[in-house]
Short mmCIF file of C-alpha atoms in Angstrom, two decimals:
data_model
loop_
_atom_site.label_atom_id
_atom_site.label_comp_id
_atom_site.label_asym_id
_atom_site.label_seq_id
_atom_site.Cartn_x
_atom_site.Cartn_y
_atom_site.Cartn_z
CA MET N 308 -8.12 -12.91 -6.28
CA ALA N 309 -5.86 -9.86 -6.13
CA GLY N 310 -3.56 -11.40 -8.66
CA THR N 311 -3.58 -13.16 -11.97
CA ARG N 312 -3.08 -16.59 -13.50
CA THR N 313 -3.29 -15.38 -17.10
CA GLY N 314 -1.70 -11.91 -17.01
CA GLU N 315 -5.15 -10.29 -17.15
CA PHE N 316 -6.43 -8.72 -13.93
CA ARG N 317 -10.13 -9.49 -14.09
CA GLU N 318 -12.89 -7.20 -12.91
CA LEU N 319 -14.37 -8.18 -9.55
CA ILE N 320 -16.93 -6.03 -7.70
CA SER N 321 -18.58 -7.20 -4.48
CA PRO N 322 -22.38 -7.30 -4.20
CA PHE N 323 -22.18 -4.57 -1.54
CA LEU N 324 -20.20 -2.31 -3.85
CA LEU N 325 -22.54 -2.95 -6.77
CA ARG N 326 -25.44 -1.74 -4.62
CA LYS N 327 -23.53 1.32 -3.50
CA MET N 328 -22.48 2.18 -7.04
CA GLU N 329 -26.10 2.08 -8.14
CA GLU N 330 -27.11 4.23 -5.16
CA ALA N 331 -24.44 6.79 -6.08
CA ARG N 332 -25.70 6.95 -9.67
CA SER N 333 -29.30 7.48 -8.57
CA THR N 334 -28.47 9.93 -5.76
CA PHE N 335 -25.68 12.04 -7.28
CA GLY N 336 -25.90 11.31 -11.02
CA VAL N 337 -23.89 9.15 -13.40
CA SER N 338 -21.35 11.89 -14.13
CA SER N 339 -20.95 13.05 -10.51
CA GLY N 340 -17.65 12.97 -8.67
CA GLN N 341 -19.05 10.35 -6.30
CA SER N 342 -20.04 7.96 -9.10
CA ARG N 343 -16.82 8.58 -10.98
CA ALA N 344 -14.75 7.85 -7.87
CA LEU N 345 -16.30 4.39 -7.57
CA THR N 346 -16.29 3.61 -11.30
CA LEU N 347 -12.62 4.52 -11.73
CA GLN N 348 -11.66 2.40 -8.74
CA TYR N 349 -13.52 -0.78 -9.69
CA VAL N 350 -14.71 -0.90 -13.31
CA LYS N 351 -12.18 -2.25 -15.77
CA SER N 352 -11.17 0.31 -18.39
CA GLU N 353 -9.97 -0.08 -21.97
CA GLN N 354 -7.09 2.18 -20.98
CA GLU N 355 -5.63 -0.77 -19.07
CA THR N 356 -4.68 -2.28 -22.43
CA ILE N 357 -2.29 0.63 -23.06
CA ILE N 358 1.02 -0.77 -21.84
CA ARG N 359 4.15 1.35 -21.74
CA GLU N 360 7.52 -0.33 -22.02
CA GLU N 361 8.80 1.24 -18.81
CA GLU N 362 5.81 0.13 -16.69
CA ARG N 363 6.10 -2.87 -14.42
CA ARG N 364 4.21 -5.96 -13.34
CA ARG N 365 5.50 -5.55 -9.78
CA HIS N 366 5.48 -2.45 -7.60
CA TYR N 367 9.22 -2.77 -7.05
CA GLU N 368 11.91 -4.61 -8.92
CA ALA N 369 14.08 -5.89 -6.08
CA GLU N 370 14.09 -9.56 -5.18
CA VAL N 371 13.11 -9.97 -1.53
CA GLN N 372 13.24 -13.74 -1.19
CA ILE N 373 14.11 -15.10 2.24
CA SER N 374 15.39 -18.55 3.18
CA PHE N 375 15.12 -20.27 6.55
CA GLU N 376 16.26 -23.76 7.44
CA ARG N 377 17.32 -24.33 3.82
CA ALA N 378 13.85 -23.61 2.42
CA PRO N 379 12.27 -20.44 0.99
CA VAL N 380 9.96 -18.48 3.28
CA VAL N 381 6.94 -18.17 1.00
CA GLY N 382 4.66 -15.13 1.01
CA VAL N 383 6.98 -12.99 3.12
CA GLU N 384 8.75 -9.71 2.33
CA ARG N 385 11.22 -7.84 4.50
CA LEU N 386 12.47 -4.37 3.58
CA TYR N 387 12.66 -2.77 7.01
CA ARG N 388 14.39 -3.57 10.27
CA ARG N 389 11.49 -3.98 12.67
CA THR N 390 8.60 -4.83 10.33
CA ILE N 391 7.98 -7.87 8.16
CA LEU N 392 5.12 -8.51 5.73
CA VAL N 393 3.23 -11.75 5.20
CA GLU N 394 0.51 -12.47 2.62
CA PRO N 395 -1.48 -15.53 3.69
CA THR N 396 -3.95 -15.18 0.79
CA THR N 397 -4.49 -13.05 -2.30
CA VAL N 398 -8.30 -13.31 -2.09
CA CYS N 399 -10.14 -9.95 -2.10
CA ALA N 400 -13.78 -8.86 -1.95
CA ALA N 401 -13.23 -6.65 -5.02
CA HIS N 402 -10.44 -5.81 -7.42
CA CYS N 403 -9.18 -2.25 -7.15
CA ARG N 404 -8.07 -1.39 -10.67
CA TRP N 405 -4.87 0.24 -9.41
CA CYS N 406 -3.95 -2.77 -7.23
CA LEU N 407 -0.21 -2.97 -6.62
CA ARG N 408 -0.42 -6.78 -6.60
CA GLY N 409 -2.79 -7.12 -9.53
CA GLN N 410 -0.07 -8.72 -11.65
CA TYR N 411 1.29 -10.98 -8.92
CA PRO N 412 0.56 -14.70 -9.13
CA VAL N 413 -2.53 -15.91 -7.27
CA GLN N 414 -1.48 -17.63 -4.05
CA THR N 415 -2.87 -18.89 -0.75
CA LEU N 416 -0.37 -20.20 1.77
CA THR N 417 -0.67 -23.65 3.28
CA GLU N 418 -0.62 -24.13 7.05
CA ALA N 419 2.90 -25.51 6.74
CA GLN N 420 4.05 -22.38 4.87
CA ILE N 421 2.47 -20.08 7.46
CA ARG N 422 4.08 -22.04 10.30
CA HIS N 423 7.46 -21.90 8.55
CA ALA N 424 7.13 -18.13 8.11
CA THR N 425 6.26 -17.50 11.75
CA ARG N 426 9.10 -19.73 12.92
CA TYR N 427 11.46 -17.60 10.83
CA MET N 428 10.05 -14.43 12.45
CA GLY N 429 10.82 -15.83 15.89
CA SER N 430 14.20 -17.33 15.02
CA PRO N 431 17.38 -16.21 16.85
CA ALA N 432 18.79 -14.52 13.74
CA VAL N 433 15.97 -11.98 13.47
CA ARG N 434 13.93 -11.90 16.67
CA ASP N 435 15.96 -9.14 18.33
CA ASP N 436 15.11 -6.79 15.47
CA LEU N 437 11.58 -7.80 14.46
CA ASP N 438 8.66 -6.67 16.60
CA GLU N 439 5.93 -5.96 14.03
CA VAL N 440 4.21 -7.95 11.31
CA LEU N 441 1.94 -6.62 8.57
CA ILE N 442 -0.61 -9.21 7.44
CA THR N 443 -1.80 -8.22 4.00
CA GLY N 444 -2.62 -9.79 0.66
CA GLY N 445 -5.10 -9.88 -0.93
CA ASP N 446 -7.31 -9.19 2.04
CA PRO N 447 -6.68 -11.11 5.28
CA LEU N 448 -10.26 -10.52 6.49
CA MET N 449 -11.64 -12.56 3.59
CA SER N 450 -10.67 -15.84 5.28
CA LEU N 451 -11.17 -16.02 9.02
CA PRO N 452 -9.71 -19.58 9.30
CA ILE N 453 -6.47 -18.50 7.61
CA LEU N 454 -6.23 -15.30 9.66
CA ALA N 455 -6.92 -17.17 12.90
CA PHE N 456 -4.27 -19.78 12.08
CA THR N 457 -1.72 -17.06 11.23
CA LEU N 458 -2.33 -15.31 14.55
CA SER N 459 -2.10 -18.55 16.52
CA GLU N 460 1.21 -19.45 14.86
CA LEU N 461 2.59 -15.95 15.49
CA ALA N 462 1.67 -16.23 19.17
CA ARG N 463 3.25 -19.69 19.38
CA ASN N 464 6.41 -19.19 17.33
CA ALA N 465 7.25 -15.47 17.42
CA PRO N 466 6.77 -14.02 20.92
CA ASN N 467 8.97 -11.08 19.88
CA ILE N 468 6.10 -9.76 17.70
CA GLN N 469 4.25 -7.07 19.64
CA THR N 470 2.30 -5.24 16.92
CA VAL N 471 0.14 -6.96 14.32
CA ARG N 472 -1.07 -4.76 11.50
CA VAL N 473 -3.73 -5.93 9.05
CA GLY N 474 -4.27 -4.32 5.64
CA THR N 475 -7.89 -4.59 4.48
CA ARG N 476 -10.60 -2.91 2.42
CA VAL N 477 -13.36 -5.16 3.77
CA PRO N 478 -15.08 -2.37 5.77
CA PHE N 479 -15.62 -0.52 2.49
CA GLN N 480 -16.12 -3.49 0.17
CA ALA N 481 -17.92 -6.16 2.24
CA PRO N 482 -18.60 -4.76 5.74
CA GLU N 483 -20.79 -7.73 6.64
CA ARG N 484 -17.55 -9.69 7.09
CA ILE N 485 -16.77 -7.75 10.28
CA SER N 486 -18.58 -10.49 12.15
CA ASP N 487 -18.83 -11.51 15.78
CA ASP N 488 -16.51 -14.44 15.08
CA LEU N 489 -13.90 -12.15 13.53
CA LEU N 490 -14.04 -9.75 16.48
CA ALA N 491 -13.76 -12.67 18.91
CA THR N 492 -10.60 -13.77 17.11
CA PHE N 493 -8.99 -10.38 17.67
CA ARG N 494 -10.09 -10.35 21.33
CA ARG N 495 -8.40 -13.71 21.89
CA TYR N 496 -4.85 -12.37 21.47
CA LYS N 497 -4.21 -9.91 24.29
CA GLU N 498 -0.47 -10.08 23.65
CA PHE N 499 -0.76 -8.23 20.35
CA ARG N 500 -1.37 -4.58 19.66
CA PHE N 501 -3.71 -4.72 16.65
CA GLU N 502 -3.74 -1.98 14.03
CA ILE N 503 -5.87 -2.13 10.90
CA GLY N 504 -5.17 -0.12 7.76
CA VAL N 505 -8.50 0.44 5.99
CA ASN N 506 -7.34 1.96 2.67
CA VAL N 507 -10.23 4.31 1.89
CA ASN N 508 -9.89 6.77 -0.98
CA HIS N 509 -12.97 8.99 -1.21
CA PRO N 510 -15.56 10.50 1.15
CA VAL N 511 -18.43 8.74 -0.65
CA GLU N 512 -17.16 5.43 0.73
CA PHE N 513 -18.18 6.26 4.31
CA TRP N 514 -21.48 4.43 3.96
CA PRO N 515 -23.50 3.70 7.14
CA GLU N 516 -22.64 -0.01 6.95
CA SER N 517 -18.95 0.82 6.65
CA VAL N 518 -19.03 3.29 9.53
CA GLU N 519 -20.73 0.66 11.71
CA SER N 520 -18.11 -1.96 10.84
CA LEU N 521 -15.36 0.51 11.81
CA ARG N 522 -17.08 1.15 15.15
CA ARG N 523 -17.19 -2.57 15.85
CA LEU N 524 -13.46 -2.87 15.20
CA ARG N 525 -12.67 0.09 17.44
CA ASP N 526 -14.85 -1.33 20.20
CA VAL N 527 -12.60 -4.37 20.57
CA GLY N 528 -9.56 -2.12 20.98
CA ILE N 529 -8.24 -2.12 17.42
CA ARG N 530 -6.50 1.05 16.29
CA LEU N 531 -7.42 2.17 12.78
CA TYR N 532 -5.25 4.00 10.26
CA ASN N 533 -5.49 4.87 6.58
CA GLN N 534 -3.02 4.88 3.72
CA HIS N 535 -4.17 5.26 0.16
CA PRO N 536 -3.08 6.25 -3.35
CA LEU N 537 -3.58 9.61 -5.05
CA LEU N 538 -5.79 8.65 -8.01
CA LYS N 539 -6.50 10.83 -11.01
CA GLY N 540 -10.20 11.70 -11.18
CA VAL N 541 -10.89 10.09 -7.80
CA ASN N 542 -9.19 12.16 -5.12
CA ASP N 543 -6.64 14.42 -6.85
CA ASP N 544 -8.23 17.69 -5.74
CA LEU N 545 -7.97 19.63 -2.50
CA GLN N 546 -11.69 19.65 -1.69
CA THR N 547 -12.00 15.85 -1.88
CA LEU N 548 -8.86 15.28 0.17
CA THR N 549 -9.80 17.76 2.90
CA GLU N 550 -13.23 16.15 3.21
CA LEU N 551 -11.66 12.66 3.28
CA TYR N 552 -9.16 13.50 6.02
CA SER N 553 -11.82 15.28 8.06
CA LEU N 554 -13.95 12.12 7.91
CA LEU N 555 -10.99 9.97 8.86
CA ARG N 556 -10.45 11.97 12.03
CA ARG N 557 -14.17 12.01 12.82
CA HIS N 558 -14.12 8.20 12.79
CA ASP N 559 -10.86 7.87 14.76
CA ILE N 560 -8.79 6.74 11.78
CA GLU N 561 -5.20 7.94 11.80
CA ALA N 562 -3.96 9.47 8.54
CA HIS N 563 -0.76 7.63 7.56
CA TYR N 564 0.49 7.79 3.96
CA LEU N 565 -0.84 9.49 0.84
CA PHE N 566 0.92 7.50 -1.89
CA HIS N 567 1.76 8.60 -5.40
CA ALA N 568 0.12 5.95 -7.61
CA ILE N 569 2.76 3.46 -8.65
CA PRO N 570 3.82 2.78 -12.27
CA LEU N 571 2.14 -0.57 -12.93
CA ARG N 572 1.32 -1.98 -16.34
CA GLY N 573 -1.75 -0.35 -17.90
CA MET N 574 -2.37 1.95 -14.95
CA SER N 575 -0.91 5.24 -16.25
CA HIS N 576 -4.42 6.76 -16.50
CA HIS N 577 -4.64 6.62 -12.69
CA ARG N 578 -1.37 8.49 -12.13
CA THR N 579 -0.84 12.21 -11.64
CA SER N 580 2.59 13.74 -11.82
CA LEU N 581 4.60 13.61 -8.63
CA ALA N 582 4.64 17.40 -8.69
CA ARG N 583 0.85 17.61 -8.64
CA GLY N 584 0.77 15.34 -5.62
CA ALA N 585 3.44 17.43 -3.91
CA ARG N 586 1.43 20.60 -4.52
CA LEU N 587 -1.69 18.96 -3.10
CA ALA N 588 0.23 17.68 -0.08
CA ALA N 589 1.64 21.16 0.54
CA ALA N 590 -1.85 22.65 0.29
CA LEU N 591 -3.19 20.03 2.70
CA GLY N 592 -0.43 20.86 5.13
CA SER N 593 -1.18 24.58 5.28
CA CYS N 594 -4.76 25.11 4.08
CA GLY N 595 -6.26 25.52 7.55
CA GLU N 596 -9.37 23.59 6.46
CA PHE N 597 -8.97 20.81 9.02
CA SER N 598 -6.77 19.80 11.93
CA GLY N 599 -3.08 19.19 11.46
CA ARG N 600 -3.57 16.04 13.53
CA ALA N 601 -5.33 14.52 10.50
CA LYS N 602 -2.78 15.25 7.78
CA PRO N 603 -0.85 12.50 5.94
CA ARG N 604 2.70 12.12 4.69
CA TYR N 605 3.08 12.15 0.91
CA ALA N 606 5.24 9.24 -0.18
CA VAL N 607 6.41 7.08 -3.07
CA LEU N 608 6.59 3.28 -3.12
CA SER N 609 9.97 2.91 -4.78
CA ASP N 610 12.21 -0.02 -5.64
CA VAL N 611 13.97 0.38 -2.29
CA GLY N 612 10.90 1.06 -0.12
CA LYS N 613 8.78 4.02 0.95
CA ILE N 614 10.31 7.46 0.36
CA VAL N 615 8.55 10.48 1.86
CA ILE N 616 8.65 13.46 -0.51
CA TYR N 617 10.23 16.58 0.95
CA HIS N 618 12.95 19.09 0.05
CA GLY N 619 16.08 17.39 -1.25
CA VAL N 620 14.51 14.05 -2.20
CA VAL N 621 14.07 14.69 -5.95
CA LEU N 622 17.59 15.00 -7.35
CA GLU N 623 17.23 14.81 -11.13
CA ARG N 624 14.81 14.18 -13.99
CA ARG N 625 15.65 11.78 -16.84
CA GLU N 626 13.84 13.24 -19.84
CA ILE N 627 13.97 10.17 -22.06
CA ASP N 628 11.46 8.26 -19.93
CA ASN N 629 10.14 10.94 -17.54
CA ALA N 630 11.85 9.31 -14.55
CA LEU N 631 12.92 11.04 -11.34
CA LEU N 632 16.01 10.21 -9.30
CA LEU N 633 14.97 9.99 -5.65
CA GLN N 634 17.27 10.10 -2.65
CA SER N 635 16.37 7.60 0.07
CA ALA N 636 17.55 7.31 3.65
CA PHE N 637 18.00 3.53 3.25
CA ARG N 638 21.57 2.30 3.59
CA LEU N 639 22.42 -0.69 1.42
CA GLU N 640 24.45 -2.34 4.19
CA ASP N 641 21.43 -2.15 6.53
CA ARG N 642 19.10 -3.65 3.93
CA LEU N 643 21.47 -6.56 3.36
CA ARG N 644 21.80 -7.10 7.10
CA TRP N 645 18.00 -7.32 7.44
CA ASN N 646 17.64 -9.45 4.33
CA PRO N 647 20.91 -10.91 2.95
CA ALA N 648 19.12 -12.28 -0.15
CA TRP N 649 17.86 -8.84 -1.23
CA GLN N 650 19.10 -7.96 -4.72
CA VAL N 651 19.84 -4.37 -5.74
CA PRO N 652 17.49 -3.38 -8.60
CA PRO N 653 19.09 -2.16 -11.85
CA ASP N 654 17.81 1.41 -11.40
CA VAL N 655 19.36 1.84 -7.95
CA ALA N 656 22.75 3.35 -7.11
CA VAL N 657 24.52 4.01 -3.83
CA ASP N 658 25.89 7.43 -2.91
CA ASP N 659 29.21 8.19 -1.17
CA GLU N 660 27.62 7.80 2.26
CA GLY N 661 26.08 4.41 1.48
CA TYR N 662 22.50 5.61 0.95
CA MET N 663 20.49 4.28 -1.98
CA ARG N 664 19.12 6.41 -4.80
CA THR N 665 16.51 5.08 -7.17
CA TRP N 666 14.94 6.10 -10.47
CA TYR N 667 11.16 6.35 -10.29
CA LEU N 668 8.80 6.67 -13.27
CA ASP N 669 6.77 9.85 -12.96
CA GLY N 670 3.13 10.20 -14.01
CA ARG N 671 1.59 12.85 -16.23
CA ASP N 672 -1.20 15.29 -15.63
CA ASP N 673 -4.13 15.70 -18.02
CA GLY N 674 -3.08 17.44 -21.23
CA GLU N 675 0.61 17.03 -20.49
CA ASP N 676 2.64 15.45 -23.29
CA GLU N 677 6.12 16.26 -22.05
CA PRO N 678 7.34 17.08 -18.56
CA GLU N 679 7.58 20.76 -17.79
CA GLY N 680 10.97 22.03 -16.80
CA GLY N 681 10.14 23.35 -13.34
CA ASP N 682 7.21 21.31 -12.12
CA VAL N 683 9.19 19.25 -9.59
CA GLU N 684 11.69 20.75 -7.23
CA VAL N 685 15.08 19.32 -8.19
CA THR N 686 17.91 19.71 -5.73
CA ASP N 687 21.13 21.07 -7.20
CA VAL N 688 23.47 18.18 -6.51
CA ASN N 689 26.30 16.57 -8.39
CA ALA N 690 25.79 12.84 -8.18
CA PRO N 691 29.06 10.91 -8.04
CA SER N 692 30.10 9.29 -11.31
CA GLY N 693 28.12 6.18 -12.17
CA GLN N 694 25.32 6.89 -9.68
CA SER N 695 22.70 8.50 -11.89
CA GLY N 696 21.40 5.24 -13.34
CA PRO N 697 21.22 4.25 -17.01
#
């Protein structure tokens, strides 16, 4: 389960991954970058016991609860106008140690809860805005019956939904699950545009079995894309990233987001500084090593949603806790229109034009004890009184 009942996120490695980890050790060596990339992603570390007060159990602090017909819509999040997220199950083939839902409660939705959620998505109050659903978890491809039921209820209750995205790591953790029955399920729903986010982090993960599973998905008309975190010791160097994005294009996988690793409890050893990620993203954008058609956007998962990092986004650094004030393009009034129950997190303020700003905990690079004065571009702005956070 990509979650916890006890507060401890247990180690879980699929049989396929165990074989591939052993192959990497024998082929490249125990201390090789390939072996390290797999070990750091999946093997539980003692460093996870180091908890910092400012780290979080959740990847954002806002409440995103939704009610429909006087009952909560369980397993659903809505931060954006046209896209809604549903998590039918938190089951995964393996536990990524940096999992953004590793501290969430374990949960699998009932058929009644899934039906209720899809009826909300097709209800008069939201159907004119919503046209896309992201099915995530956990891993939706771990339970074909639950996925098939979710798709059938979407087709029945929410005809406004045109695009169905699925977030999965199954092609790289348990590719045998890309079965004929699964592919037949996708073929059944001609009314949906299917997109699958495969979440691959390192070139070593393009094993023959994984490549074949990706081909099978493409052959039924599914569009593939990738979004993934920047992980210290895994992919935080230009050579690894250029090779990864070249492989993504070779296998017809669109590069979407490169995320700064989020500040979850016990995960600080996975996190670079935001500045290091920005430098890598800038190098990727202009290195000439591979096509510009394969280059990602560097972004942060903040309390108010995804913020792409570019000039003018980082406004200020708070030295006491190494936090950065980020300017978003999200208007509070829009967020409340899309989700009236959404609660403004304590570290969020609203500027004079109604846009939200949020404090975001930075990471640290190896050997860095204190943040360096000029390592992140800070825009020279004067935030209105009371808007810089505590």
